[in-house]
Every structure is written in structure tokens, then in C-alpha cells.
Coordinates of C-alpha atoms in Angstrom, one line a residue:
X1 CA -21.8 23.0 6.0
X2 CA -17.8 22.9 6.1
X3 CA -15.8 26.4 6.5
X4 CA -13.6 27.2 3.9
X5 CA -10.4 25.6 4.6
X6 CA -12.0 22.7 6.7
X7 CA -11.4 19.5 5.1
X8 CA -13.9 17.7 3.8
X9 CA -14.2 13.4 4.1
X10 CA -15.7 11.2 2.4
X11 CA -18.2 9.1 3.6
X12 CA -17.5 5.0 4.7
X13 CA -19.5 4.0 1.4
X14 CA -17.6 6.5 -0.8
X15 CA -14.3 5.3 0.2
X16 CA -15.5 1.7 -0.2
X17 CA -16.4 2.2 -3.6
X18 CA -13.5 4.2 -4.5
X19 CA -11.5 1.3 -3.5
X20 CA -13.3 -1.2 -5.5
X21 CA -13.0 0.8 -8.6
X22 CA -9.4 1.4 -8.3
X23 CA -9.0 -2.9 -7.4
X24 CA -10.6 -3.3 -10.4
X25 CA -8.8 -0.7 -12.5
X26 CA -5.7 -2.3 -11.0
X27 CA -6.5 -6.1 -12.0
X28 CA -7.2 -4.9 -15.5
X29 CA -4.0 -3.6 -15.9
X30 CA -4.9 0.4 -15.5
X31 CA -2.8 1.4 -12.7
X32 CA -2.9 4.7 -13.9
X33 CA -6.2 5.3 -13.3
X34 CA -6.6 3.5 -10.5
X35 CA -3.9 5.7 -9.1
X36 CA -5.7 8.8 -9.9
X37 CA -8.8 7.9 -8.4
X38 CA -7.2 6.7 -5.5
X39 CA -4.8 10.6 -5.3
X40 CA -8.7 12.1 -4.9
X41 CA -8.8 10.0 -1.5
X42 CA -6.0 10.2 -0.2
X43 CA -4.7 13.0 1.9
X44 CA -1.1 13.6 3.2
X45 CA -2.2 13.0 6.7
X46 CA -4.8 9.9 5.9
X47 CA -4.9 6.5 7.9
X48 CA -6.9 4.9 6.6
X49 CA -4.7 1.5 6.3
X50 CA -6.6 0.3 3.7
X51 CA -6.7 2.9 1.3
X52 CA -3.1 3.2 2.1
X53 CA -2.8 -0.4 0.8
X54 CA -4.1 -0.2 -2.2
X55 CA -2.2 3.1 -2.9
X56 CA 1.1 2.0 -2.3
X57 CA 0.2 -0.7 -4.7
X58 CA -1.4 1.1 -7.6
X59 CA 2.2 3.6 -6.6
X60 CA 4.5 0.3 -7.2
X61 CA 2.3 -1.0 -10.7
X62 CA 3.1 2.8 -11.8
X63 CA 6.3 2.2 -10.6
X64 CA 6.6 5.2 -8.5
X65 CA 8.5 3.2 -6.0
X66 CA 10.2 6.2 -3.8
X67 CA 6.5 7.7 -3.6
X68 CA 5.1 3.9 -2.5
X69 CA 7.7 3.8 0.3
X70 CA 6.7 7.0 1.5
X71 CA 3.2 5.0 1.9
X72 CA 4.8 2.0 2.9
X73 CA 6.3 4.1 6.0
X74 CA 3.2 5.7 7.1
X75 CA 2.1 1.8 6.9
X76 CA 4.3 0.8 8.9
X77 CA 3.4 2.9 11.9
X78 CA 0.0 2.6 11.2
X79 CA -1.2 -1.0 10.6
X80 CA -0.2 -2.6 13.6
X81 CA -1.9 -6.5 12.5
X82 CA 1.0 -9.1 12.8
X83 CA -0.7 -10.3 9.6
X84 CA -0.3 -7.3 7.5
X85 CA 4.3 -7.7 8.5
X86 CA 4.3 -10.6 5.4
X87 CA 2.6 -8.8 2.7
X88 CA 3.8 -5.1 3.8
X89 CA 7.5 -6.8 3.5
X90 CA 6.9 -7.9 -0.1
X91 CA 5.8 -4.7 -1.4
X92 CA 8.5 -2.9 0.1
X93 CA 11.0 -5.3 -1.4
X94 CA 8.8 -4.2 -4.6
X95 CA 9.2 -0.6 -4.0
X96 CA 12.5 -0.5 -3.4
X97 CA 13.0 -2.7 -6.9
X98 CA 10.9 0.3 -8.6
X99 CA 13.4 3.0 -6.8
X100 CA 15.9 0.9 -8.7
X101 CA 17.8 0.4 -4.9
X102 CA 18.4 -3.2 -6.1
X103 CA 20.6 -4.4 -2.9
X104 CA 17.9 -3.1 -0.5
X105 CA 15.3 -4.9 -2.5
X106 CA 17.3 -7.8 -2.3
X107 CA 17.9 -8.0 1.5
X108 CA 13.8 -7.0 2.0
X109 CA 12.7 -9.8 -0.4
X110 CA 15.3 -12.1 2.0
X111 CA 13.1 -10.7 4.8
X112 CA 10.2 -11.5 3.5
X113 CA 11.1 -14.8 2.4
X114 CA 12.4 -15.7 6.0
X115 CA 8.9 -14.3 7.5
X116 CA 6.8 -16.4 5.7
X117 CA 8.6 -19.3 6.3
X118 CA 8.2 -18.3 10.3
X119 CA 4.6 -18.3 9.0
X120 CA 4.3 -21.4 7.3
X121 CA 6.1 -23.2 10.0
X122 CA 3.5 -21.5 12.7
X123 CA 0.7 -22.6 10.6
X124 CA 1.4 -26.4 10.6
X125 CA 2.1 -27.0 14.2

């Protein structure tokens, strides 16, 4: 039985579930309460990437974008799949359209356009 001040986790299952129900909140068009299902999960120390994920995204539909850069940071250092560089770049380019810091958004989305030609090209050799 957790102390009080000890921190208690969900379970594998519960975050699975909370993250289906916040996907499917957020492909309705209900970022709002995907995002608040998703604030009872997260913590300010999580890393769990892909709860992360989905936050920062539910953060940008809400268009919270300083908030979803905050995540997108804490991404950055945590998810260390090659695969996750192309989408991660998108969002940020996202994010930083949401923060309204157009010319950074601008020269991300360039980013991310170059990257995924890289991957495109890598794909059809």
C-alpha cells in the first residue's frame, strides 16, 4: 500500500486504454478531452514516449503550442528511434505554428520536408 506522498502508476493496461480513449477523442474532434484524460497520466517527470506522443498532439489540436514543445523537448531526449526524427519534426513545426513563432515553424517544416525526402530516397534504393 503506497505511503503518502509516494507516487502512484498506473498499470501497462490502464495506460493503454487511456491512450485509446484519448486517440479516439482526438479523431472525433475532442481534443479537449482527450487532453484532460491524458493530464491524469501524465506526470512532469513521465517517459513514457508514447503517452508523450499523443500528448504533445492532443497539446497542438488545443493549440497549446509553447506547452507541446515543452513535450516535444522531453521527446527529443527521450525517443531515440531514427523513425520517430520525421514525425517528431512535423509536430514541432506544428507547435511552433500554434506558439505563433511563424519563422521557426517555417524553417522546422523545411526540416522536415528535407528529412523525408532523405527518407523517401532511402526507401527506393
Amino acid at each position: 500500500m503506497p505511503k503518502t506522498g509516494d507516487v502512484v502508476l498506473i498499470s501497462e493496461q490502464e495506460r493503454d486504454l487511456l491512450c485509446a480513449l484519448s486517440y479516439a477523442h482526438l479523431a472525433c474532434g475532442q481534443s479537449a478531452q482527450s487532453l484532460a484524460l491524458l493530464r491524469l497520466a501524465v506526470s512532469d517527470n513521465s517517459q513514457d514516449v508514447s503517452l508523450l506522443r499523443i500528448f504533445a498532439y492532443a497539446l497542438i489540436a488545443e493549440g497549446l503550442g509553447d506547452e507541446a514543445l515543452t513535450i516535444l523537448d522531453r521527446l527529443d531526449v527521450l525517443d531515440d528511434q531514427q523513425s520517430s526524427r520525421v514525425p517528431l519534426t512535423l509536430m514541432r513545426s506544428h507547435a511552433l505554428l500554434r506558439a505563433r513563432r511563424m519563422d521557426e515553424a517555417r524553417a522546422v517544416f523545411q526540416s522536415y520536408v528535407s528529412l523525408r525526402s532523405g527518407t523517401v530516397l532511402l526507401k527506393q534504393t
